[in-house]
Short mmCIF file of C-alpha atoms in Angstrom, two decimals:
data_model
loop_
_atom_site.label_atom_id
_atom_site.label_comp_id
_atom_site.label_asym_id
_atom_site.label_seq_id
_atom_site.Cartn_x
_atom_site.Cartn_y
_atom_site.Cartn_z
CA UNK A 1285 3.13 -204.79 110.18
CA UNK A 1286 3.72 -203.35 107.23
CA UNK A 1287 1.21 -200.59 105.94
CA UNK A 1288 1.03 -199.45 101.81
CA UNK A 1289 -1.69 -196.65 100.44
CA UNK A 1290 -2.56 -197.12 97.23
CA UNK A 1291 -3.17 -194.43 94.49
CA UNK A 1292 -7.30 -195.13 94.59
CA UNK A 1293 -7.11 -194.12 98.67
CA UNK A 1294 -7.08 -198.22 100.00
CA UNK A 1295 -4.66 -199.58 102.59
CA UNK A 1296 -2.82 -202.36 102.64
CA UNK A 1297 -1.78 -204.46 105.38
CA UNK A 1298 0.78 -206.75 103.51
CA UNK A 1299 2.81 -208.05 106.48
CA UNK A 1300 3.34 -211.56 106.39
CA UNK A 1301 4.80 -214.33 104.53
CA UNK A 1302 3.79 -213.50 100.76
CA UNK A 1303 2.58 -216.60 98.52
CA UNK A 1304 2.66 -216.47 94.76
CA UNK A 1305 0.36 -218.41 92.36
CA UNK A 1306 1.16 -218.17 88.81
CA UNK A 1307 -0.70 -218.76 86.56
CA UNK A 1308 -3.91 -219.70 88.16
CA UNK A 1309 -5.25 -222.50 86.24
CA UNK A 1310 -8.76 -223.34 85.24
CA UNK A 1311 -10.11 -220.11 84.31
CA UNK A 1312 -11.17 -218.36 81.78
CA UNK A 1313 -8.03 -216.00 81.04
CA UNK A 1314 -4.49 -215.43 82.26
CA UNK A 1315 -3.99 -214.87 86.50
CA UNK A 1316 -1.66 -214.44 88.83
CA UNK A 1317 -3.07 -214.24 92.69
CA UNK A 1318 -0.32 -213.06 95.86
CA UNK A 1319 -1.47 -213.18 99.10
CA UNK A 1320 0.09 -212.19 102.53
CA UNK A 1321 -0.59 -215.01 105.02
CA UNK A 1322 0.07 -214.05 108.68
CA UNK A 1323 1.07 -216.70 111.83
CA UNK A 1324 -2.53 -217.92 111.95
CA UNK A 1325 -2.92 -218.85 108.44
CA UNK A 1326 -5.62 -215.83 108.16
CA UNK A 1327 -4.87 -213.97 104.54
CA UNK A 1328 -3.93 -210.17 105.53
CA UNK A 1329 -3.69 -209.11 101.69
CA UNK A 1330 -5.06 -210.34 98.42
CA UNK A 1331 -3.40 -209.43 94.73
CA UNK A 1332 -5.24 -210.10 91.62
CA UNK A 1333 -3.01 -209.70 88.15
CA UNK A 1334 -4.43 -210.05 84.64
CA UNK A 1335 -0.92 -211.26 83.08
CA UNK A 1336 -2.14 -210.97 79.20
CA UNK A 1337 -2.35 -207.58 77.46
CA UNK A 1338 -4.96 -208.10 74.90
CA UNK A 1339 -5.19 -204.21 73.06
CA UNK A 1340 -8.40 -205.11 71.10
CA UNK A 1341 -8.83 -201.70 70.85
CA UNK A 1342 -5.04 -201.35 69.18
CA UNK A 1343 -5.80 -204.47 66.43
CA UNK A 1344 -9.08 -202.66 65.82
CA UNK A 1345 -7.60 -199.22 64.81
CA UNK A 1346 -7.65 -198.88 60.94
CA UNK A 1347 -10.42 -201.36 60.08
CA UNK A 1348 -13.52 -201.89 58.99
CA UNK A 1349 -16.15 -201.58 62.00
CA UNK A 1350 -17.97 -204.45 59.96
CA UNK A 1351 -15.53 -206.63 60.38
CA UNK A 1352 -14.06 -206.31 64.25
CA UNK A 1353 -16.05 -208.53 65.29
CA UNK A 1354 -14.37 -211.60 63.89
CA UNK A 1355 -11.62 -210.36 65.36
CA UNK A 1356 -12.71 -209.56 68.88
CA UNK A 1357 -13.98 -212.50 69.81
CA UNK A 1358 -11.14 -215.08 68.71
CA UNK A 1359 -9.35 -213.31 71.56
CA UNK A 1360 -11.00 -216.27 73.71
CA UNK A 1361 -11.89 -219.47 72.84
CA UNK A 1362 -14.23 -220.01 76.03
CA UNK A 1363 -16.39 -216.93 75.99
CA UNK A 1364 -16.56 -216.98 71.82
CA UNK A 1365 -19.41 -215.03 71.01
CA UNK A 1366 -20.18 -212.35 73.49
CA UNK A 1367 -17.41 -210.19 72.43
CA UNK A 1368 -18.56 -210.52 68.43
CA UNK A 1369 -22.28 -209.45 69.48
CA UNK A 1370 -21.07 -206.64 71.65
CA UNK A 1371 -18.98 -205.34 68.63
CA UNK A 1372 -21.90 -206.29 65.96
CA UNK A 1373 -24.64 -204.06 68.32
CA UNK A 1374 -21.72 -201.66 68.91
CA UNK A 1375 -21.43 -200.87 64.69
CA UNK A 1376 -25.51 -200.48 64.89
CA UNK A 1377 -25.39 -198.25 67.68
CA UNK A 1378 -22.92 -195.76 65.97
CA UNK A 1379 -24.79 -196.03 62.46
CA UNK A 1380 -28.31 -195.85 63.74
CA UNK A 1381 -28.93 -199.35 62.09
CA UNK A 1382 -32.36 -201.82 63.15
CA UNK A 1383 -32.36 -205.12 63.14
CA UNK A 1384 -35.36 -207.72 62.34
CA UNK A 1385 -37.57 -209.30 64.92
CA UNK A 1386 -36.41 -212.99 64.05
CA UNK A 1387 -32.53 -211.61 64.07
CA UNK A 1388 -33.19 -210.92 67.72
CA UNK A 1389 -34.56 -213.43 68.68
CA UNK A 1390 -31.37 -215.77 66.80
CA UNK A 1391 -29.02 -213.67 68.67
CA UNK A 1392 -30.94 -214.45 71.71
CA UNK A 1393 -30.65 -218.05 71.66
CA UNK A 1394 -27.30 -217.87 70.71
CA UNK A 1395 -25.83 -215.46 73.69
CA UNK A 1396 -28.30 -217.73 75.61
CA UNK A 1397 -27.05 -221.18 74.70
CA UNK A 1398 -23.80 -219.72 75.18
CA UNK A 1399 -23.98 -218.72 78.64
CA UNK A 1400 -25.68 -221.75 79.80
CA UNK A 1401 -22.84 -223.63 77.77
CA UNK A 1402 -20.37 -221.40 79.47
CA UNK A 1403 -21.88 -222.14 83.33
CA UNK A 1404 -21.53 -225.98 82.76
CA UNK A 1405 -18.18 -225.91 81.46
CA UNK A 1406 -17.01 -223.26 84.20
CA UNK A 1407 -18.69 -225.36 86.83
CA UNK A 1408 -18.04 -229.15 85.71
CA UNK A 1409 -14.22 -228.61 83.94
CA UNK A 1410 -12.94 -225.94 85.06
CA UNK A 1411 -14.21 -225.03 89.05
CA UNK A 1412 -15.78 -228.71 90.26
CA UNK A 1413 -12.02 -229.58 90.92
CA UNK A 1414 -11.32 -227.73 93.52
CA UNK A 1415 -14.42 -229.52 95.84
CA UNK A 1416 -15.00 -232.94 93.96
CA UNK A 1417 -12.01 -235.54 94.56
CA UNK A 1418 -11.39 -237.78 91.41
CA UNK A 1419 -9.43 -240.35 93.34
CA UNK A 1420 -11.27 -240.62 96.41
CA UNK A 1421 -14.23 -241.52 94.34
CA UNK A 1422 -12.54 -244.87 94.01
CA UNK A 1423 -13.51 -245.47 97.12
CA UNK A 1424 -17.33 -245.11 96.83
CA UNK A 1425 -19.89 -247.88 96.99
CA UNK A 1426 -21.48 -247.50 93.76
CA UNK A 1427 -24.67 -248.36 94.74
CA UNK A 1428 -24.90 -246.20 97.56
CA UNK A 1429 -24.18 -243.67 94.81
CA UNK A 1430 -26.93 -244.56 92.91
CA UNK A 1431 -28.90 -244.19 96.03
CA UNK A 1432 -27.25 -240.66 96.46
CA UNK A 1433 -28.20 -239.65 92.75
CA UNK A 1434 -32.12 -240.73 93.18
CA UNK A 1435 -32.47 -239.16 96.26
CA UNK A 1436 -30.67 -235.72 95.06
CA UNK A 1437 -32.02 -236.23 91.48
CA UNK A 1438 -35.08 -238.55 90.85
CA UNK A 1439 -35.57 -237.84 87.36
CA UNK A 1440 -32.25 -238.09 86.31
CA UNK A 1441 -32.10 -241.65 83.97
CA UNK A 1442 -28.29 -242.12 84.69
CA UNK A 1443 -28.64 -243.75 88.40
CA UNK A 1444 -27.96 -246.94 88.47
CA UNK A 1445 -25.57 -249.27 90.35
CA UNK A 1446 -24.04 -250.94 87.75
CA UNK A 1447 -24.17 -247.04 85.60
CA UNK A 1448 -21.84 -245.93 88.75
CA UNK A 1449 -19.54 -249.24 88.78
CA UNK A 1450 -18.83 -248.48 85.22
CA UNK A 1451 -17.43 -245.52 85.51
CA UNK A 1452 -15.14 -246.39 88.76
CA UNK A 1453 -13.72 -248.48 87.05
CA UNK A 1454 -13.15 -246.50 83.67
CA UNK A 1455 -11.53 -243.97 86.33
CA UNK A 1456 -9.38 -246.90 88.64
CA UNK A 1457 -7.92 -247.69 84.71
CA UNK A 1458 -7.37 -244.04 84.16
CA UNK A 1459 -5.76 -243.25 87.56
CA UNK A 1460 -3.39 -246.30 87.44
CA UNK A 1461 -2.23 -245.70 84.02
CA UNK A 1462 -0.30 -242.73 85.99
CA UNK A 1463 -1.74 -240.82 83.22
CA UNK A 1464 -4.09 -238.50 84.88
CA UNK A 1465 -4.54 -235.98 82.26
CA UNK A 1466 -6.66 -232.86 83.57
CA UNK A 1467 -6.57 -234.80 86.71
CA UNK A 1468 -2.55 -234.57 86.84
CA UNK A 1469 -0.90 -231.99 89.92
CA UNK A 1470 -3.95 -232.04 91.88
CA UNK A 1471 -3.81 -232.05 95.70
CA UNK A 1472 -6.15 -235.10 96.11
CA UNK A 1473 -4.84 -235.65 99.98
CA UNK A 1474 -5.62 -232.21 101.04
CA UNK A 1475 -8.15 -232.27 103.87
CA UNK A 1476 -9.82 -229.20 102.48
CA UNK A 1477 -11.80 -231.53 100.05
CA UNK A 1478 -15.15 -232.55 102.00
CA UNK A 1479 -16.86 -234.14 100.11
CA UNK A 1480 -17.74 -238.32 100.99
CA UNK A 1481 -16.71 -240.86 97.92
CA UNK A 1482 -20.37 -241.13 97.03
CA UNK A 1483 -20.86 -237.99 95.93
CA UNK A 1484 -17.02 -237.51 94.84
CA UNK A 1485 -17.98 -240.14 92.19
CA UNK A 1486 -21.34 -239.07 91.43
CA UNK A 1487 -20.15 -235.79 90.77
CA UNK A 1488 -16.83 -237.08 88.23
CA UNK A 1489 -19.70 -239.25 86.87
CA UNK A 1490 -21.68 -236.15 85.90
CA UNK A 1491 -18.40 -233.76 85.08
CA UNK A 1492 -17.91 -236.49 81.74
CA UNK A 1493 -21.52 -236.32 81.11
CA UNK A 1494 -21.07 -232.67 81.27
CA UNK A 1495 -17.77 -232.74 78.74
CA UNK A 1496 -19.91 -234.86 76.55
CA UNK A 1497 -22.96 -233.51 76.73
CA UNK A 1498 -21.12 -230.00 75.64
CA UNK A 1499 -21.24 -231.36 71.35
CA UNK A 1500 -24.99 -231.23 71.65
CA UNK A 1501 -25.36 -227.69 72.72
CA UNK A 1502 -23.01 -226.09 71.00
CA UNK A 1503 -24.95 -227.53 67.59
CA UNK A 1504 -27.65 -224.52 68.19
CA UNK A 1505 -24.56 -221.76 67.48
CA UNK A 1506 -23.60 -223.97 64.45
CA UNK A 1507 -26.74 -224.19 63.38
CA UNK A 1508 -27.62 -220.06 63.25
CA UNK A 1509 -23.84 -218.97 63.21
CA UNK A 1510 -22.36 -221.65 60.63
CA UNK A 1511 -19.61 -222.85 63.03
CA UNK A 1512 -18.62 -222.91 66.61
CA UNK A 1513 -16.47 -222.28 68.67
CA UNK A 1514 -16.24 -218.78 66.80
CA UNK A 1515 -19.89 -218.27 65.33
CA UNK A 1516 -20.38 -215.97 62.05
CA UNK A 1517 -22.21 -212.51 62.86
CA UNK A 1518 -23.13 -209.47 60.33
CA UNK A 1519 -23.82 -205.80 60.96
CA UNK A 1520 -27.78 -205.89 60.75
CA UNK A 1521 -28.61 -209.26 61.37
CA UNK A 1522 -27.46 -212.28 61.50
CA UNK A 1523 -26.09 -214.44 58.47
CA UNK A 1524 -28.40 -217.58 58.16
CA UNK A 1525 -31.20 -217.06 55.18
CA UNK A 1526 -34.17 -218.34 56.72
CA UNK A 1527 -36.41 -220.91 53.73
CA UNK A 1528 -38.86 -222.52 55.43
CA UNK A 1529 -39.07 -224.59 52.47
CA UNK A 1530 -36.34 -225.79 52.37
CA UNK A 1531 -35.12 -224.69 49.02
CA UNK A 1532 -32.27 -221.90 48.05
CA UNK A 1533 -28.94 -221.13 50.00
CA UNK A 1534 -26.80 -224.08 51.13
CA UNK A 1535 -27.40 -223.55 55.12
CA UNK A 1536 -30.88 -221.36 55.10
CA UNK A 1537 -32.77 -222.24 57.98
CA UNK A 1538 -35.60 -224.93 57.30
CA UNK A 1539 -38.13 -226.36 59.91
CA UNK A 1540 -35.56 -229.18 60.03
CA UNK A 1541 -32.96 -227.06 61.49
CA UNK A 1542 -35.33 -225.10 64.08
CA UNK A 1543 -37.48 -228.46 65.44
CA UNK A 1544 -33.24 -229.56 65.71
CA UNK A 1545 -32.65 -226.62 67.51
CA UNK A 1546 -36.10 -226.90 69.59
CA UNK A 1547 -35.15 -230.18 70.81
CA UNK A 1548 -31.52 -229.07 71.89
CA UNK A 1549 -32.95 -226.20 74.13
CA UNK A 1550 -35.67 -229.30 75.80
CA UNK A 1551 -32.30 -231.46 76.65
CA UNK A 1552 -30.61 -228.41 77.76
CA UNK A 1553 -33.41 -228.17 80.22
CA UNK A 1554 -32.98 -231.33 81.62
CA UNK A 1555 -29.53 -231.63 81.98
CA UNK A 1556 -29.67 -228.37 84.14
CA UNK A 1557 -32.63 -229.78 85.78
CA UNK A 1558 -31.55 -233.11 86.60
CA UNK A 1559 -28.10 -232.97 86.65
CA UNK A 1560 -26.08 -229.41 87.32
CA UNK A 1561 -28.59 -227.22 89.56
CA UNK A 1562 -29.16 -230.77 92.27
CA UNK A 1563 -25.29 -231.27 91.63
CA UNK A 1564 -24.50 -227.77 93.27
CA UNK A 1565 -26.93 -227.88 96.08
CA UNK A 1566 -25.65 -231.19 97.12
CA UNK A 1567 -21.49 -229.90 96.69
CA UNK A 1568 -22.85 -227.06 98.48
CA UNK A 1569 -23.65 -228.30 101.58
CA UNK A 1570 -20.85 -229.83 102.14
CA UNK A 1571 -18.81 -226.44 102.11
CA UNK A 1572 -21.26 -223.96 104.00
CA UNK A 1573 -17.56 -222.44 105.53
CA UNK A 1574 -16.58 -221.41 102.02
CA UNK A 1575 -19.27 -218.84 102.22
CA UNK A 1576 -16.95 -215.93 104.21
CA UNK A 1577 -14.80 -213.49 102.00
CA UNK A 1578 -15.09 -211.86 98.80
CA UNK A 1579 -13.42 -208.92 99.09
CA UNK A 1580 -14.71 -205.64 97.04
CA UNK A 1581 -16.42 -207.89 94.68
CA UNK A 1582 -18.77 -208.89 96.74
CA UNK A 1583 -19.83 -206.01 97.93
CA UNK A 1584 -19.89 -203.63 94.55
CA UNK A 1585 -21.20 -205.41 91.64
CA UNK A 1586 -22.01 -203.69 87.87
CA UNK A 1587 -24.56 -205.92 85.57
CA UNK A 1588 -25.20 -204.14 82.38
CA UNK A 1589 -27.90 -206.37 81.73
CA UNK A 1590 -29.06 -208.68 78.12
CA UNK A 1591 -31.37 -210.53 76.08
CA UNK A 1592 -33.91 -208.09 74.92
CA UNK A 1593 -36.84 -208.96 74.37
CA UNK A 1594 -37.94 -207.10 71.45
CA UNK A 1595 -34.92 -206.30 68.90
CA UNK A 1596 -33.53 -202.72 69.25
CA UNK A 1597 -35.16 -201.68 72.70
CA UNK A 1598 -32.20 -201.50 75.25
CA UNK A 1599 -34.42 -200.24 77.70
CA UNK A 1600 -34.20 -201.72 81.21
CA UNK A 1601 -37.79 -203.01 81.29
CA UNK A 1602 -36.92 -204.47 77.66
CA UNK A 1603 -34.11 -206.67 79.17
CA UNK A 1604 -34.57 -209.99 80.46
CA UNK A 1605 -31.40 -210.14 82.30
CA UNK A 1606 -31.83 -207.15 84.30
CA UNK A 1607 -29.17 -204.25 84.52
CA UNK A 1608 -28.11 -202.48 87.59
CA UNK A 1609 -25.64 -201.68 90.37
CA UNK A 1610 -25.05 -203.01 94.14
CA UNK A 1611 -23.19 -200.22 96.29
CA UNK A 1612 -21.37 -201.50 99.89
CA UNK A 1613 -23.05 -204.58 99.89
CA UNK A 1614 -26.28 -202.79 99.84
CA UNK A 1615 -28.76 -205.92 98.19
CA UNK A 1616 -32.03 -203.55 99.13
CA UNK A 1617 -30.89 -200.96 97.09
CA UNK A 1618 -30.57 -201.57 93.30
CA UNK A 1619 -29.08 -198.16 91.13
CA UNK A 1620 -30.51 -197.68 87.70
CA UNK A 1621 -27.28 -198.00 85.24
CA UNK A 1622 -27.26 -195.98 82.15
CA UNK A 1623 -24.01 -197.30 80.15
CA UNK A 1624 -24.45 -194.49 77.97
CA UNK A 1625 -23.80 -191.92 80.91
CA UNK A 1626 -20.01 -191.29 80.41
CA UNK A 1627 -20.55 -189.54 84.35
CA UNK A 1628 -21.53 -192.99 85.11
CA UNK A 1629 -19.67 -195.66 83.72
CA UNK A 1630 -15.70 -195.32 84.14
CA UNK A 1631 -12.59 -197.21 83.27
CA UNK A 1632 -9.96 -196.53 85.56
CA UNK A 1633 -6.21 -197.52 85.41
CA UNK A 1634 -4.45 -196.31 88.77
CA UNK A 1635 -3.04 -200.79 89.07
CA UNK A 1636 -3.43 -201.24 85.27
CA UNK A 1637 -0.28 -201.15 82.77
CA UNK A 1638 -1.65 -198.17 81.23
CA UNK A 1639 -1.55 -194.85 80.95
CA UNK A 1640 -4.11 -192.08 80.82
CA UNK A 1641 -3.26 -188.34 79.89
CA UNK A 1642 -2.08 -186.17 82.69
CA UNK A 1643 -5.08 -185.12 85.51
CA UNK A 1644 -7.45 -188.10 83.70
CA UNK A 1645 -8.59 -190.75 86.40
CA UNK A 1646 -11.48 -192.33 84.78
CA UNK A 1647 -12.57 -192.49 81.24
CA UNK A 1648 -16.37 -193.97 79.54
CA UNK A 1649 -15.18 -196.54 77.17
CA UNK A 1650 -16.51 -194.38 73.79
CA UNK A 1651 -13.60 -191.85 75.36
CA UNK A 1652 -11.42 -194.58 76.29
CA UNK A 1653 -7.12 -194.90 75.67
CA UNK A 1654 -5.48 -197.97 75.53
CA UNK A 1655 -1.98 -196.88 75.50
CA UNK A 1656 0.29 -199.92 77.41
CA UNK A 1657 2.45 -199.00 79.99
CA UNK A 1658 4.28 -201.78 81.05
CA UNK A 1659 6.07 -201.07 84.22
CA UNK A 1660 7.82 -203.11 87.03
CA UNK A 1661 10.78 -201.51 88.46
CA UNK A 1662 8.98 -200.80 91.80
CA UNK A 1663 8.35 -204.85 91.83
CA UNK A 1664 10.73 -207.71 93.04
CA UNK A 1665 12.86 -209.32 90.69
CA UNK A 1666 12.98 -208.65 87.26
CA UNK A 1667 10.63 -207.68 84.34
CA UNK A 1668 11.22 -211.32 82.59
CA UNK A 1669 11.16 -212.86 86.28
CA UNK A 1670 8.55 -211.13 88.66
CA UNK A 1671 8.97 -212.50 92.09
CA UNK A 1672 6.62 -210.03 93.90
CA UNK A 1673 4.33 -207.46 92.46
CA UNK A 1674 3.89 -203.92 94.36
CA UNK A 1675 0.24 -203.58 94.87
CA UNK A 1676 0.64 -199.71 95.65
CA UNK A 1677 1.94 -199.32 91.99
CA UNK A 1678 0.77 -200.61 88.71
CA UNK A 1679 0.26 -204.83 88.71
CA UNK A 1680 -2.36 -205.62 85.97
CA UNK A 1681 -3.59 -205.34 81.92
CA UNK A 1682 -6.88 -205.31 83.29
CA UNK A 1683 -8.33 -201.78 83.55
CA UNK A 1684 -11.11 -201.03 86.67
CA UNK A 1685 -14.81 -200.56 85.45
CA UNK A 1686 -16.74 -198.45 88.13
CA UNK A 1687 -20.19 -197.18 88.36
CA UNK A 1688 -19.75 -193.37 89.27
CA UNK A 1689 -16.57 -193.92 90.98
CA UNK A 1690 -16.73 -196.93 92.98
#
């Protein structure tokens, strides 16, 4: 057994035969996962490295404050927004600026769209792969699918037979083509997936509906932000006129555009409804036993909470996404969260490729140094050719949020 203590006081068994993943696809960012696997195939040690340095704060130094938010967010193409609003409500914070009623309440259904955008594309195209089985689903009885759908889904109009044969056989053309596309490298005769070729075809079935279905509701950012996948925002507002006549600006908003958006929010609904929340109850209990683990995350979480519900009232009762922290696992005990609190809210760097000024563990983000210190020489191989990080040293760009110190 081999023992390491790491600067933040944790210890490491990492004895074992080490595995290295890199990059781990289908996320949202750049990841490399080791783990220590032991003679019973039970994983002793877990590493987690953010392998992009991003220094935001470094591109930002020197500009405008109006502007960094078109800059901020183009650093992902997946998450677009959230960074831009962050920065916009950041600028109004500093300079004591109010924003209108109806500019809230855009920027609501914008972050809003977005994150139910962002569940169904994490879910369908970028997560369902690892439980749904493209190939087996070649071998499903398509009307027994249809059966599956209208029991799981009643309401859904995309059930029949025939619906289902249609698409086994647009994927039996696709799979021998030998041109698998997003469907190439994966480990389709693993006996981890679970799933029967009913639902492995029901569920492709709805992951192109999904990828399809993703034009429409995107529309409602290009409709209030000019554009997607990178929306326009302003300091103050938000940048669409609003002409409920119709006349003036190229773009104002018109009853046209808002009974457009109205209707995009109604078929949101019902894709949720009828297709994504029934798809993950039935994937789910097929893999009850996936259920264990977690690690710290799942035992401290930090929410800083969203969507208020009256412009410029950050309050928690204000919020409709509530705010809070979960200590040890503790779910009966929710801490109050004041991101203001610089005693409270801490970025810490002890893994990270930074560095903080000498006797400085954690710092609030308004105090916060991004200052890259890129350093491997305690790591296997090379700095172009990592072969093993050292968890006890520094491993990651991505610096440690913590709520009072955990």
């Amino acid at each position: 057994m081999s023992i390491i203590q790491t600067p933040n006081g944790f210890t490491l068994d990492n004895s074992g035969t080490r595995h290295v993943v890199d990059p781990v696809t289908r996320i949202e960012g750049h990841m490399r996962a080791e783990v220590n696997i032991d003679e019973n195939n039970i994983i002793t040690n877990a590493v987690s490295s953010g392998t992009i340095w991003r220094g935001l704060e470094v591109i930002l130094k020197g500009r405008d404050p109006r502007d960094a938010w078109a800059f901020v967010q183009r650093i992902c193409g997946v998450c677009t927004g959230t960074h831009a609003l962050t920065s916009v409500r950041s600028v109004e914070d500093a300079l004591g600026i109010n924003i209108p009623e109806n500019a809230n309440s855009i920027r609501n259904i914008m972050q809003l769209s977005l994150q139910i955008h962002d569940h169904l594309v994490h879910f369908y195209h970028l997560h369902a792969l690892d439980w749904v089985n493209p190939v087996n689903a070649l071998k499903a009885d398509p009307k027994a699918t249809s059966a599956l759908q209208q029991q799981v889904s009643p309401h859904h109009p995309n059930s029949s037979p025939g619906y289902f044969r249609d698409v086994q056989n647009r994927l039996k053309k696709f799979v021998e083509s030998g041109q698998l596309g997003p469907f190439k490298n994966g480990y389709w005769t693993n006996p981890a997936y679970l799933l029967p070729a009913e639902a492995d075809l029901m569920a492709v079935t709805h992951y192109l509906e999904a990828l399809d279905f993703q034009k429409e509701i995107m529309k409602t950012r290009t409709i209030f932000g000019g554009k997607d996948t990178h929306p326009n925002w302003t300091v103050g507002g938000v940048p669409c006129p609003i002409n409920m006549d119709g006349t003036g600006a190229v773009g104002a908003l018109n009853m046209v555009n808002l009974n457009q958006v109205h209707e995009i929010i109604k078929q949101t609904k019902t894709f949720i409804d009828n297709v994504y929340i029934p798809d993950i109850m039935a994937i789910g209990q097929f893999y009850k036993g996936w259920l264990y683990g977690g690690g710290i995350s799942g035992q401290n979480v930090l929410a800083y909470g969203d969507i208020p519900i009256k412009a410029n009232d950050y309050s928690a009762g204000n919020l409709m996404m509530p705010r809070g922290a979960i200590i040890n696992g503790n779910l009966n005990e929710i801490h109050e969260v004041d991101h203001r609190d610089p005693e409270q809210i801490q970025e810490f760097v002890p893994h990270s490729w930074y560095k903080y000024p000498k006797g400085v563990k954690g710092l609030h983000p308004w105090d916060g140094i991004t200052e890259p210190d890129f350093d491997v020489s305690t790591a296997k191989g090379t700095s172009q050719n990592i072969e093993e990080l050292d968890e006890s040293a520094s491993y990651s760009w991505i610096k440690a949020p913590r709520w009072r110190g955990h």
